[in-house]
Backbone as numpy.savetxt, mean C-alpha at the origin, in Angstrom:
# Nx Ny Nz CAx CAy CAz Cx Cy Cz
-7.65 19.20 -15.21 -6.60 20.03 -15.19 -6.12 20.08 -13.53
-7.16 20.09 -12.75 -7.16 20.18 -11.39 -6.60 18.72 -10.65
-6.93 17.63 -11.19 -6.02 16.46 -11.08 -4.55 16.40 -11.43
-3.83 17.13 -12.55 -2.53 17.23 -12.61 -1.70 18.01 -11.95
-2.46 19.27 -11.47 -2.19 20.05 -10.50 -1.85 19.67 -9.17
-2.84 18.95 -8.76 -2.64 18.00 -7.65 -1.61 16.69 -7.52
-1.53 16.04 -8.69 -0.73 14.99 -8.90 0.98 15.78 -8.74
1.10 16.97 -9.49 2.32 17.62 -9.20 2.87 17.94 -7.77
1.97 18.66 -6.72 1.97 18.99 -5.87 2.41 17.81 -4.91
1.67 16.66 -5.05 1.63 15.62 -4.17 3.13 14.82 -4.44
3.36 14.68 -5.67 4.65 14.20 -6.34 5.81 14.81 -5.76
5.77 15.95 -5.47 6.85 16.79 -4.69 6.88 16.32 -3.16
5.70 16.60 -2.60 5.55 16.21 -1.21 5.58 14.96 -0.68
5.45 13.96 -1.27 5.82 12.52 -1.16 7.36 12.44 -1.14
8.12 13.23 -2.11 9.73 13.09 -2.20 10.34 13.57 -0.56
9.47 14.47 -0.31 9.74 14.85 1.31 9.51 13.83 2.43
8.02 13.44 2.22 7.73 12.47 3.22 8.47 11.34 3.44
8.96 10.82 2.35 9.08 9.21 2.21 10.89 9.63 2.07
11.67 8.65 2.87 12.87 8.83 2.81 13.39 8.17 1.50
12.49 7.21 1.17 13.02 6.33 0.01 12.01 5.53 -0.70
11.86 5.34 -2.15 10.59 4.81 -2.47 11.24 3.63 -3.60
10.66 2.38 -3.12 11.07 1.14 -4.13 9.99 0.78 -4.91
9.96 0.57 -6.38 9.15 0.14 -6.98 9.51 -0.86 -8.06
8.62 -1.93 -8.13 8.85 -2.77 -9.39 7.85 -3.34 -9.86
7.75 -3.28 -11.31 6.54 -4.11 -11.98 5.49 -3.11 -12.78
6.15 -1.77 -12.39 5.25 -0.65 -13.18 5.14 -1.04 -14.47
6.07 -1.51 -15.10 6.03 -1.87 -16.61 5.11 -2.79 -17.18
4.62 -3.27 -16.23 3.55 -4.76 -16.53 2.21 -4.28 -16.81
2.13 -3.08 -16.24 0.58 -2.43 -16.70 0.61 -2.47 -17.89
-0.60 -2.96 -18.52 -0.76 -3.00 -19.98 -1.15 -1.62 -20.44
-0.79 -1.21 -21.53 -1.03 -0.04 -22.31 -2.09 0.03 -23.11
-3.13 0.98 -23.63 -4.21 1.18 -24.12 -5.12 -0.24 -24.00
-5.32 -0.54 -22.62 -6.26 -1.67 -22.58 -6.64 -0.92 -21.07
-8.20 -1.39 -21.02 -8.71 -1.06 -19.74 -7.95 -1.86 -18.47
-7.91 -1.15 -17.22 -6.95 -1.81 -16.35 -7.56 -1.42 -14.80
-7.70 -2.69 -14.00 -7.77 -2.45 -12.71 -6.71 -2.58 -11.92
-6.43 -1.56 -10.97 -5.24 -1.95 -10.13 -5.99 -2.30 -8.84
-5.47 -3.54 -8.52 -6.26 -4.24 -7.21 -5.37 -4.19 -6.12
-5.58 -3.50 -5.12 -4.42 -3.19 -4.11 -4.84 -3.75 -2.76
-3.78 -3.94 -1.97 -4.05 -3.89 -0.28 -4.23 -2.60 0.07
-4.41 -2.42 1.53 -4.88 -1.31 2.10 -4.50 -1.16 3.47
-3.14 -0.94 3.53 -2.50 -0.48 4.88 -2.48 0.67 5.51
-2.50 1.65 4.60 -2.03 2.99 5.23 -3.17 4.33 4.56
-4.35 3.84 4.69 -5.25 5.03 4.58 -4.88 5.63 3.02
-5.33 7.01 3.03 -5.07 7.83 1.63 -4.05 7.75 1.14
-2.72 7.49 1.96 -1.49 7.37 1.52 -1.28 6.33 0.38
-1.93 5.31 0.41 -1.63 4.26 -0.50 -2.20 4.79 -1.77
-3.52 5.26 -1.59 -3.81 6.00 -3.36 -2.78 6.87 -4.16
-2.67 7.88 -3.24 -1.72 8.92 -3.80 -0.20 8.44 -3.90
0.18 7.73 -3.21 1.66 7.24 -3.37 1.77 6.31 -4.95
0.71 5.98 -5.16 0.71 4.93 -6.37 0.40 6.04 -7.57
-0.49 7.02 -7.25 -0.99 7.54 -8.38 0.09 8.77 -9.08
1.24 8.92 -8.24 2.45 9.74 -8.84 3.08 8.97 -9.32
3.45 8.01 -9.36 4.18 6.93 -10.06 3.86 6.56 -11.45
2.64 6.68 -11.56 2.02 6.45 -12.97 1.27 7.81 -13.73
2.19 7.95 -14.95 1.70 9.39 -15.89 0.36 8.96 -16.51
-0.77 8.40 -15.90 -1.91 8.33 -16.56 -3.11 8.41 -15.86
-4.12 9.16 -15.72 -5.06 9.25 -14.46 -5.66 8.15 -14.14
-6.16 8.06 -12.92 -6.53 6.78 -12.02 -7.64 7.46 -11.66
-8.90 6.25 -11.39 -10.10 6.65 -10.98 -10.23 5.87 -9.73
-10.67 6.33 -8.82 -10.89 5.73 -7.29 -12.19 5.44 -6.89
-12.38 4.60 -6.14 -13.53 4.57 -5.32 -13.30 4.26 -3.75
-13.98 5.17 -3.27 -13.71 5.50 -1.83 -14.95 5.03 -0.97
-15.08 4.67 0.33 -16.28 4.32 1.17 -17.15 5.84 1.15
-18.42 5.47 1.16 -19.27 6.69 0.81 -19.42 7.48 2.22
-19.25 6.80 3.46 -18.95 7.90 4.58 -18.30 8.72 4.60
-17.13 8.67 3.53 -16.27 9.81 3.75 -16.60 10.99 2.46
-17.70 10.50 2.11 -18.35 11.41 0.60 -19.84 11.69 1.09
-20.16 12.09 2.10 -21.30 12.21 2.79 -22.22 13.26 2.55
-21.39 14.28 2.03 -22.16 15.64 1.69 -22.06 15.84 0.37
-22.87 16.64 -0.29 -23.02 17.00 -1.80 -21.38 17.73 -2.10
-21.07 18.76 -1.00 -19.80 19.21 -1.41 -18.65 18.36 -1.45
-18.57 17.28 -0.47 -17.68 16.48 -0.31 -17.72 15.67 -1.64
-18.66 15.23 -2.16 -18.58 14.29 -3.52 -18.09 15.48 -4.58
-18.82 16.38 -4.72 -18.03 17.27 -5.70 -16.49 17.63 -5.58
-15.94 17.93 -4.79 -14.74 18.22 -4.34 -13.82 16.94 -4.57
-14.00 15.69 -4.09 -13.66 14.54 -4.49 -13.60 14.23 -5.87
-14.84 14.55 -6.55 -15.08 14.09 -7.70 -14.13 14.64 -8.89
-13.31 15.98 -8.29 -12.39 16.84 -8.98 -11.17 15.90 -9.33
-11.03 14.87 -8.13 -9.76 14.02 -8.02 -10.06 12.68 -8.47
-11.25 12.33 -9.35 -11.57 11.26 -9.95 -11.92 10.13 -8.85
-12.53 10.60 -7.49 -12.92 9.92 -6.45 -14.31 9.78 -6.41
-15.01 8.38 -6.38 -16.12 8.23 -6.30 -16.77 7.27 -5.29
-17.84 7.43 -4.55 -18.37 6.71 -3.74 -18.78 5.47 -4.13
-18.24 4.57 -2.99 -18.76 2.92 -3.06 -19.42 2.49 -1.58
-20.76 2.00 -2.06 -21.56 1.61 -0.57 -21.08 0.50 -0.10
-21.02 0.29 1.31 -20.86 -1.14 1.97 -22.17 -1.19 2.47
-22.12 -2.73 3.18 -23.46 -3.15 3.74 -23.08 -2.17 5.35
-22.10 -1.44 5.75 -22.00 -0.89 7.06 -22.50 0.79 6.90
-22.78 0.89 5.53 -23.51 2.31 5.53 -24.90 2.24 5.06
-25.67 1.18 5.59 -26.77 0.70 5.27 -27.14 -0.35 3.93
-28.03 -1.35 4.39 -28.54 -2.18 3.21 -29.21 -1.43 2.10
-29.98 -0.21 2.53 -30.79 0.22 1.39 -29.89 1.19 0.51
-28.66 1.47 0.97 -27.87 2.21 -0.05 -27.02 1.33 -1.17
-26.79 0.10 -0.61 -26.25 -0.96 -1.71 -26.67 -0.41 -2.97
-28.03 -0.01 -3.40 -28.42 -0.37 -4.97 -27.73 1.11 -5.65
-27.22 2.02 -4.96 -26.58 3.21 -5.31 -25.22 2.56 -5.99
-24.53 1.42 -5.80 -23.32 1.04 -6.27 -23.64 0.58 -7.74
-24.91 0.35 -8.25 -25.29 0.50 -9.61 -24.52 1.82 -10.57
-24.97 2.71 -10.22 -24.07 4.02 -10.48 -23.16 4.12 -10.66
-22.16 3.74 -9.41 -20.94 3.65 -9.14 -20.04 2.58 -10.10
-20.81 1.54 -10.36 -20.33 0.57 -11.31 -20.35 0.90 -12.90
-21.40 1.70 -12.93 -21.33 2.23 -14.43 -20.50 3.12 -14.54
-19.93 3.88 -13.59 -18.75 4.97 -13.99 -17.57 4.12 -14.13
-17.17 3.06 -13.22 -16.17 2.20 -13.75 -16.10 1.54 -14.94
-17.49 1.08 -15.26 -17.46 0.78 -16.38 -17.05 1.71 -17.88
-17.76 2.88 -17.89 -17.23 3.86 -18.62 -15.52 4.11 -18.60
-15.57 4.17 -17.43 -13.86 4.33 -17.61 -13.03 3.27 -18.15
-13.20 2.12 -17.99 -12.70 0.81 -18.75 -13.03 0.85 -20.17
-14.72 0.92 -20.40 -14.50 0.78 -22.00 -13.63 2.21 -22.56
-13.33 2.90 -21.91 -12.38 4.04 -22.79 -11.10 3.46 -22.59
-10.70 2.38 -22.00 -9.18 1.92 -21.87 -8.78 2.90 -20.80
-9.54 3.34 -19.62 -9.23 3.94 -18.73 -8.63 2.73 -17.42
-7.96 3.61 -16.39 -7.40 2.89 -15.08 -8.00 2.95 -13.83
-8.99 2.05 -13.47 -9.28 2.06 -12.10 -8.42 1.48 -11.02
-8.94 2.34 -9.57 -7.59 1.91 -8.54 -8.85 1.05 -7.48
-8.55 0.04 -6.84 -9.64 -0.26 -6.19 -8.68 -1.30 -4.68
-9.07 -0.53 -3.61 -8.75 -1.24 -2.49 -9.32 -2.52 -2.05
-8.77 -3.84 -2.57 -9.83 -4.81 -2.68 -10.09 -5.38 -1.21
-9.26 -5.28 -0.15 -9.55 -5.72 1.11 -10.99 -4.80 1.60
-11.11 -3.79 0.86 -12.47 -3.17 1.51 -12.33 -2.15 2.95
-11.01 -2.44 3.40 -11.32 -1.85 4.69 -9.53 -1.62 5.12
-8.93 -0.54 5.82 -7.61 0.05 6.03 -7.27 -0.62 7.27
-6.06 -1.06 7.38 -5.71 -1.85 8.87 -4.19 -1.81 8.53
-3.70 -1.13 9.84 -2.47 -0.84 9.75 -1.69 -1.98 10.15
-1.54 -3.14 9.17 -0.65 -4.29 9.47 0.07 -5.04 8.36
0.99 -5.94 8.82 1.78 -6.42 7.48 1.02 -7.70 7.36
-0.39 -7.66 7.17 -1.14 -9.05 6.76 -2.22 -8.65 5.54
-2.63 -9.54 4.88 -3.58 -9.48 3.86 -4.76 -10.01 4.52
-5.95 -9.03 4.44 -7.10 -9.73 5.19 -8.01 -10.26 3.83
-9.22 -10.79 4.36 -9.73 -11.46 3.24 -10.52 -10.41 2.24
-10.48 -10.91 0.95 -10.54 -9.72 -0.27 -12.55 -9.63 0.05
-12.95 -8.52 -0.26 -14.17 -7.98 -0.70 -14.71 -8.35 -2.16
-15.80 -8.52 -2.23 -16.31 -8.70 -3.54 -16.46 -7.69 -4.79
-16.13 -6.64 -4.25 -15.99 -5.06 -5.00 -15.60 -5.05 -6.32
-14.33 -5.62 -6.01 -13.26 -5.85 -7.25 -13.80 -6.57 -8.24
-14.01 -7.98 -8.02 -14.61 -8.78 -8.91 -15.97 -8.35 -9.54
-16.79 -7.57 -9.01 -17.85 -7.31 -9.37 -17.97 -5.84 -10.50
-16.88 -5.09 -9.90 -16.67 -3.95 -10.88 -16.39 -4.69 -12.28
-15.06 -5.66 -12.15 -14.70 -6.11 -13.40 -15.49 -6.79 -14.12
-16.47 -8.02 -13.85 -17.89 -8.47 -14.33 -18.74 -7.61 -15.03
-18.64 -6.39 -14.21 -20.07 -5.34 -14.45 -19.65 -5.06 -15.83
-18.45 -4.53 -15.61 -17.84 -3.89 -17.20 -18.00 -4.83 -18.09
-17.49 -6.07 -17.92 -17.26 -7.16 -18.85 -18.72 -7.65 -19.56
-19.57 -7.72 -18.74 -20.90 -8.11 -19.02 -21.70 -7.24 -19.81
-21.44 -6.02 -19.67 -22.03 -4.75 -20.01 -21.26 -4.28 -21.61
-20.30 -5.03 -21.84 -19.99 -4.87 -23.07 -19.68 -6.57 -23.80
-20.75 -7.04 -23.76 -20.77 -8.55 -24.41 -19.62 -9.40 -24.45
-19.13 -9.20 -23.17 -17.87 -10.12 -22.95 -16.70 -9.88 -24.06
-16.41 -8.53 -24.55 -15.46 -8.53 -25.41 -14.57 -7.78 -24.90
-14.50 -6.80 -23.56 -13.91 -5.90 -23.15 -12.39 -6.40 -22.49
-11.46 -6.12 -23.00 -10.36 -6.96 -22.40 -9.25 -6.21 -21.43
-10.20 -6.05 -20.49 -9.97 -5.67 -18.81 -8.73 -6.79 -18.14
-7.76 -6.18 -17.74 -6.77 -6.61 -17.18 -6.44 -6.30 -15.72
-6.11 -7.20 -14.79 -6.40 -6.87 -13.24 -4.93 -6.93 -12.77
-4.30 -5.50 -12.28 -3.03 -6.02 -12.06 -2.88 -5.84 -10.31
-2.20 -7.07 -9.82 -2.21 -6.66 -8.15 -1.09 -5.91 -7.85
-1.30 -5.19 -6.61 -0.55 -4.19 -6.35 -0.26 -4.01 -4.95
0.89 -4.44 -4.26 1.21 -4.62 -3.01 2.06 -3.44 -2.50
1.20 -2.79 -1.22 1.80 -1.73 -0.65 2.39 -2.34 0.44
3.92 -2.05 0.58 4.59 -2.43 1.57 5.38 -1.30 2.44
5.27 -0.83 3.74 5.67 -0.13 4.50 6.63 -0.38 5.47
7.89 0.37 5.69 8.60 0.21 6.72 7.79 0.33 8.13
7.50 1.76 8.26 6.45 2.34 9.41 5.69 3.11 8.92
4.58 2.72 8.69 3.29 3.52 7.69 2.98 4.80 8.38
3.07 4.83 9.78 2.77 6.37 10.17 3.98 7.23 10.29
4.80 6.88 10.15 5.84 7.51 10.36 6.76 8.48 9.26
7.09 9.68 9.79 7.74 10.31 8.81 9.21 10.30 8.24
9.71 10.16 7.16 10.86 10.21 6.29 11.18 8.09 6.47
10.05 7.66 6.40 10.42 6.20 6.40 10.35 5.82 4.89
10.09 4.22 4.77 10.28 4.15 3.09 8.85 3.17 2.95
8.56 3.01 1.52 7.79 2.27 0.63 8.24 1.42 -0.14
7.57 0.41 -0.25 7.81 -0.63 -1.32 6.47 -1.12 -2.11
6.81 -0.65 -3.38 5.38 -0.85 -4.14 5.84 -2.01 -5.11
5.22 -3.25 -4.89 5.34 -4.23 -5.87 4.14 -4.63 -6.76
4.27 -4.54 -8.06 3.03 -4.76 -9.25 3.54 -6.20 -9.63
2.52 -6.80 -9.35 2.42 -8.37 -10.06 2.08 -8.65 -11.30
1.99 -9.75 -11.78 1.76 -10.12 -12.96 0.22 -9.71 -13.39
-0.27 -9.09 -14.47 -1.77 -9.01 -14.81 -2.22 -10.08 -15.43
-3.68 -10.14 -15.04 -4.30 -11.40 -15.57 -5.70 -10.92 -15.90
-6.00 -11.71 -17.27 -7.31 -10.93 -17.99 -8.54 -11.34 -17.29
-9.57 -10.50 -17.33 -11.04 -11.00 -16.56 -11.54 -12.18 -17.66
-11.27 -12.07 -18.75 -11.97 -12.92 -19.65 -11.57 -14.58 -19.56
-10.43 -14.82 -18.77 -10.25 -16.09 -18.15 -11.28 -16.64 -17.35
-12.32 -15.88 -16.92 -13.41 -16.47 -15.93 -14.76 -16.13 -17.03
-14.72 -16.03 -18.30 -15.91 -15.69 -18.95 -16.81 -16.93 -18.86
-16.40 -18.22 -19.12 -17.19 -19.26 -19.03 -17.79 -19.67 -17.98
-16.86 -19.47 -16.77 -17.68 -19.54 -15.11 -18.70 -18.67 -15.12
-18.30 -17.50 -15.44 -19.35 -16.05 -15.20 -20.61 -16.39 -15.93
-20.63 -16.71 -16.91 -21.74 -17.14 -17.67 -22.48 -18.15 -17.37
-21.76 -19.28 -16.78 -22.35 -20.34 -16.15 -22.88 -20.01 -14.79
-22.21 -19.32 -14.01 -22.47 -19.06 -12.64 -21.68 -17.87 -11.96
-22.54 -16.68 -12.26 -21.64 -15.57 -11.52 -21.14 -15.72 -10.36
-21.80 -16.16 -9.40 -21.62 -16.13 -8.02 -19.91 -16.89 -7.76
-20.19 -18.10 -8.67 -18.79 -19.02 -8.72 -17.85 -18.32 -9.38
-18.13 -17.61 -10.42 -17.18 -16.67 -10.82 -16.32 -15.72 -10.16
-17.46 -14.84 -9.04 -16.76 -14.14 -8.52 -15.65 -14.69 -7.26
-16.10 -15.60 -6.85 -15.32 -16.54 -6.05 -13.70 -16.94 -6.51
-13.85 -17.58 -7.80 -12.61 -18.09 -8.48 -11.99 -16.68 -8.95
-12.49 -15.44 -9.20 -11.86 -14.20 -9.24 -10.97 -13.75 -8.09
-11.72 -13.96 -6.97 -10.88 -13.80 -5.84 -9.82 -14.13 -5.19
-10.07 -15.67 -5.35 -8.96 -16.71 -5.38 -7.97 -16.22 -5.77
-7.70 -16.10 -7.09 -6.67 -15.77 -7.85 -6.42 -14.59 -7.59
-6.98 -13.39 -7.29 -6.25 -12.19 -6.80 -5.74 -12.14 -5.73
-6.23 -13.07 -4.87 -5.30 -13.26 -3.43 -4.43 -13.91 -3.61
-4.34 -14.76 -4.53 -2.94 -15.70 -4.90 -1.82 -14.67 -5.50
-2.21 -13.70 -6.06 -1.37 -12.87 -6.72 -0.82 -11.73 -5.78
-1.95 -11.44 -4.95 -1.31 -10.31 -3.86 -0.65 -10.73 -2.92
-0.38 -12.14 -2.62 0.26 -12.78 -1.61 1.37 -12.80 -1.92
1.96 -12.94 -3.50 2.71 -12.83 -4.08 3.73 -11.19 -4.05
2.93 -10.45 -3.74 3.54 -9.00 -3.83 3.67 -8.45 -2.27
2.94 -8.76 -1.66 2.83 -8.23 0.01 3.82 -8.85 1.04
4.38 -7.99 1.69 5.13 -8.52 2.69 4.15 -8.96 4.05
3.99 -10.40 4.22 2.80 -10.88 5.14 3.57 -11.55 6.51
3.36 -10.89 7.65 3.46 -11.46 8.87 2.31 -12.25 9.41
2.15 -13.62 9.30 0.91 -14.37 9.44 0.25 -14.18 10.65
1.10 -14.35 11.91 0.59 -14.02 13.07 1.07 -12.82 13.68
0.57 -12.17 14.59 0.41 -11.22 15.12 1.68 -11.48 16.27
1.40 -12.54 16.92 2.69 -12.87 17.75 4.37 -12.55 17.16
4.09 -12.57 15.73 5.55 -12.61 14.93 5.87 -11.16 14.92
5.00 -10.29 15.06 5.50 -8.91 14.52 6.68 -8.33 15.07
6.72 -8.51 16.22 8.22 -7.85 17.00 9.15 -8.47 16.58
9.45 -9.93 16.47 10.46 -10.69 16.00 10.82 -10.01 14.39
9.62 -10.15 13.69 10.19 -9.61 12.11 10.69 -8.21 12.05
9.98 -7.37 13.32 10.33 -5.74 12.69 11.63 -5.96 13.09
12.14 -6.57 14.24 13.58 -6.36 14.79 14.58 -6.81 13.86
14.22 -8.00 13.28 15.07 -8.78 12.37 15.06 -7.94 10.76
14.01 -7.38 10.78 14.02 -6.32 9.60 15.12 -5.12 9.62
14.86 -4.61 10.90 16.09 -3.41 11.31 17.54 -3.81 10.88
18.03 -5.09 11.55 19.01 -5.83 11.31 19.40 -5.93 9.81
18.22 -6.69 8.88 18.51 -6.65 7.47 18.77 -5.50 6.79
18.06 -4.44 7.19 17.97 -3.12 6.43 19.16 -2.78 6.73
19.78 -2.62 7.90 21.29 -1.85 8.21 22.47 -2.77 7.64
21.93 -4.07 7.50 23.00 -4.89 6.72 23.45 -4.66 5.22
22.15 -4.06 4.74 22.21 -3.68 3.35 21.63 -2.19 3.14
22.88 -1.11 3.39 22.51 -0.06 3.42 22.22 0.49 1.75
21.53 1.66 1.79 21.06 2.08 0.73 21.81 3.64 0.66
22.17 4.07 -0.68 22.72 5.40 -0.78 21.54 6.54 -0.77
21.83 7.58 -0.33 20.65 8.69 -0.16 20.18 8.92 -1.51
20.96 8.55 -2.84 20.31 9.26 -4.01 20.84 7.71 -4.88
19.62 7.26 -5.78 18.54 8.16 -6.04 17.28 7.90 -4.85
16.26 8.72 -4.90 15.31 8.89 -4.31 14.54 7.41 -4.52
14.28 7.20 -5.81 13.54 5.91 -6.22 14.41 5.13 -7.14
14.30 3.49 -6.33 14.66 2.62 -6.98 13.82 1.85 -7.65
13.95 1.54 -8.87 13.30 0.45 -9.74 14.03 -0.89 -9.83
13.58 -1.42 -8.79 13.84 -3.08 -8.86 13.19 -3.52 -7.47
13.25 -4.84 -7.43 12.41 -5.86 -6.68 13.58 -6.22 -5.66
14.59 -5.82 -5.63 15.51 -6.56 -4.60 15.37 -6.31 -2.85
14.91 -5.19 -2.82 14.55 -4.84 -1.45 13.14 -5.55 -1.14
12.14 -5.45 -1.86 10.77 -6.48 -1.58 11.47 -8.13 -1.42
11.81 -8.22 -2.26 12.20 -9.94 -2.18 12.96 -10.24 -0.94
13.89 -9.54 -0.25 14.70 -9.55 0.64 13.82 -9.44 2.27
12.88 -8.68 2.05 11.83 -8.31 3.14 10.79 -9.70 3.11
10.45 -9.88 1.81 9.28 -10.97 1.54 9.96 -12.49 2.08
11.37 -12.64 1.81 11.70 -14.01 1.97 12.00 -13.79 3.85
12.45 -12.73 4.45 12.64 -13.07 5.83 11.27 -13.07 6.42
10.15 -12.57 6.01 8.93 -12.59 6.74 8.30 -14.14 6.43
8.60 -14.58 5.21 8.02 -15.89 4.91 9.01 -16.88 6.03
10.15 -16.75 6.01 11.16 -17.68 6.79 10.42 -17.90 8.29
10.11 -16.53 8.78 10.00 -16.45 10.25 8.44 -17.04 10.19
7.46 -17.00 9.24 6.28 -17.76 9.31 6.35 -19.18 9.10
7.40 -19.51 8.38 7.55 -21.10 8.35 7.90 -21.67 9.58
9.20 -20.91 10.32 9.76 -21.49 11.44 8.54 -21.43 12.71
7.89 -20.34 12.59 7.05 -20.55 13.74 5.94 -21.40 13.77
5.88 -22.07 12.42 4.54 -23.02 12.30 5.25 -24.54 12.47
6.31 -24.41 12.16 6.85 -25.86 12.05 8.29 -26.29 13.09
8.99 -25.45 13.70 9.66 -25.62 14.78 9.76 -24.54 15.73
9.27 -24.74 16.56 9.01 -23.81 17.89 10.22 -23.74 18.60
10.92 -25.16 18.78 12.22 -24.83 19.48 13.12 -23.84 18.96
13.29 -23.64 17.66 14.23 -22.60 16.74 13.37 -21.35 17.18
12.04 -21.38 17.00 11.32 -19.84 16.96 11.77 -19.47 18.10
11.58 -20.07 19.40 11.46 -19.36 20.69 13.13 -19.12 20.96
14.01 -19.73 20.22 15.26 -19.55 21.08 15.54 -18.27 20.18
15.36 -18.12 18.72 15.57 -17.03 18.15 14.75 -15.68 18.43
13.75 -15.87 19.18 13.01 -14.50 19.85 13.60 -14.12 20.82
14.20 -15.08 21.43 14.62 -14.64 22.88 16.23 -14.07 22.88
16.92 -14.33 21.56 18.08 -13.80 21.28 17.99 -12.71 20.94
17.16 -12.33 19.78 16.74 -10.96 19.40 16.30 -10.04 20.44
15.61 -10.38 21.17 14.90 -9.74 22.01 15.75 -9.05 23.13
16.87 -9.99 23.56 17.71 -9.71 24.45 18.88 -8.74 23.88
19.25 -8.93 22.60 20.08 -7.92 21.75 19.38 -6.66 21.80
18.30 -6.46 21.34 17.96 -5.00 21.43 17.48 -4.27 22.79
17.31 -5.25 23.83 17.28 -4.94 25.14 18.44 -4.37 25.54
19.48 -5.06 25.14 20.79 -4.65 25.50 21.20 -3.43 24.81
20.66 -3.30 23.61 21.03 -1.83 22.75 20.19 -0.76 23.46
19.25 -1.05 23.92 18.60 -0.01 24.74 18.98 0.36 25.90
19.65 -0.38 26.62 20.55 -0.16 27.83 21.50 0.72 27.75
21.98 0.40 26.69 23.51 1.12 26.37 23.33 2.27 25.64
21.95 2.42 25.16 21.68 3.88 24.56 22.22 4.22 23.28
22.29 2.87 22.45 22.81 2.67 20.99 21.96 1.94 20.23
22.15 2.16 19.08 21.29 1.27 17.92 21.78 0.42 17.17
21.55 -0.55 16.37 22.02 -1.68 15.69 23.08 -0.79 14.63
22.35 0.13 13.93 22.93 0.66 13.16 24.49 1.16 13.59
24.63 1.78 14.70 25.73 2.31 15.24 26.92 1.59 15.42
26.74 -0.01 15.61 27.27 -0.98 15.51 28.34 -1.25 14.31
27.40 -0.51 13.15 28.00 -0.99 11.73 29.02 0.33 11.17
28.85 1.08 11.79 29.74 2.18 11.58 30.97 2.39 12.13
32.07 2.92 11.29 33.24 3.30 11.66 33.28 4.48 12.48
34.68 5.08 12.61 34.89 5.90 13.77 34.47 7.30 12.66
34.62 7.12 11.53 34.49 8.38 10.67 33.07 8.69 10.35
32.13 7.82 10.33 30.89 7.74 10.08 30.43 8.25 11.39
30.67 7.68 12.25 30.47 8.32 13.62 30.51 9.84 13.93
31.59 10.24 13.60 32.09 11.65 13.86 31.25 12.45 13.00
31.20 11.90 11.46 30.18 12.86 10.71 28.90 12.98 11.17
28.29 11.70 11.43 26.89 11.73 11.77 26.79 12.75 13.22
27.53 12.99 14.00 27.67 13.40 15.24 27.50 15.01 14.93
28.50 15.11 13.78 28.67 16.44 13.45 27.57 17.22 12.75
27.00 16.39 12.04 25.52 16.45 11.25 24.54 16.81 12.44
24.41 16.01 12.88 23.32 16.18 14.44 23.42 17.53 14.55
24.67 17.82 15.24 24.70 19.53 16.03 24.68 20.34 14.87
25.09 20.20 13.83 24.92 21.56 12.94 23.35 21.38 12.35
22.70 20.28 12.23 21.06 20.54 11.64 20.12 20.43 12.41
20.40 20.38 14.19 19.76 20.30 15.02 18.78 21.92 15.04
19.64 22.87 15.06 18.57 24.22 15.04 17.23 24.23 13.51
17.71 23.52 12.84 16.68 23.49 11.83 15.50 22.30 11.91
16.08 21.37 12.84 14.92 20.45 13.05 14.14 21.26 14.19
14.71 21.81 15.04 13.96 22.61 16.12 13.02 23.56 15.78
13.53 24.04 14.70 12.60 25.19 14.06 11.27 24.29 13.32
11.65 23.32 12.68 10.71 22.70 11.84 9.68 22.31 12.71
9.86 21.54 14.05 9.31 20.81 14.95 8.26 22.13 15.42
9.01 23.11 15.91 7.84 24.47 16.60 7.34 24.80 15.43
7.45 24.95 14.26 6.79 25.38 13.16 5.58 24.72 12.98
5.65 23.13 13.13 4.67 22.39 12.39 3.60 21.78 13.96
4.29 22.19 15.04 3.42 21.72 16.14 2.12 22.46 16.27
1.90 23.58 16.09 0.38 23.86 16.11 -0.43 23.28 14.94
-0.22 23.42 13.53 -0.99 22.71 12.85 -1.20 21.33 13.15
-0.16 20.42 13.32 -0.34 19.23 14.10 -1.21 18.84 15.17
-1.38 19.96 16.00 -2.42 20.10 17.19 -3.73 20.20 16.90
-3.67 20.96 16.16 -5.09 21.43 15.70 -5.67 20.32 14.67
-4.64 19.94 13.81 -5.22 18.78 13.11 -5.71 17.28 13.82
-5.41 17.45 14.88 -5.61 16.24 15.84 -7.00 16.53 16.45
-7.09 17.97 16.98 -8.30 18.17 17.54 -9.69 18.19 16.53
-9.33 18.54 15.25 -10.24 18.51 14.10 -10.62 17.02 13.67
-9.75 16.28 13.72 -10.02 14.72 13.79 -10.67 14.22 14.46
-10.52 14.46 15.92 -11.24 14.01 16.80 -12.75 14.38 17.02
-12.87 15.74 16.41 -14.47 15.91 16.39 -15.13 15.24 15.05
């Protein structure tokens, strides 16, 4: 009951927080089967709640135990199907407690439920995929082993791709990949569980790479982000519908990032020339006080944008003033 009340509230709130949402592959999630949603983790709790409200099925989550370090926190978060998972960072002596956590996951999967796991095990705000932890594989094999290798669990790779993760009224691109059954690793697991875990992670990493926009090197971040701006402006989207159910936007951004990655590794002359020109272009825009989008608009669009900015400014100013105190207090509480 509490879960679905929260689901409804968050569903409405995210339509305000995000300017637009793109999702593809949700129809690939198996019905009436145990499912593990194995995800990357670029944006803290927003990852979990953003996918939750796109699926009309209850999800069960596993969060860092240090975020649930009091009985009250565990009780409250338990109302939203969130359970602690213990990492080596929280103390080696606590790792044995994961047996209870895995049993919760097993019971969910045994009843054809859906488990949500951040397979990277850590949240880093960047367009890169980090080395996967072993928790997802252990959860999958624990349930598989405890059900005499008959549980038909499927793992669905999920890529979270944000335009600007920490900014209001930006966009989220969700890409769900092809599910694969845990039973594919049965023979390897029976022979050698450690090898099976590594093989599982290799497969999961391979599938996540297909669904995440990845900028391999940090030195390419600025060039990619500026090219994303140009590409997005050249492919404008209408204000409605708020949610788009196809992978066109994802594929464009994925292709652009992959191209930059490839050129930066194979042809430094072309890469350096492109970087210089794009940098100069945006520096010139800044000097002129305009944006790339401004150059694409005709005079009627410019007039309309200017009028709307003037008309809506009082609403913006009131909202800014109204939210300044809660934001200020929130920052103080977070620091403490």
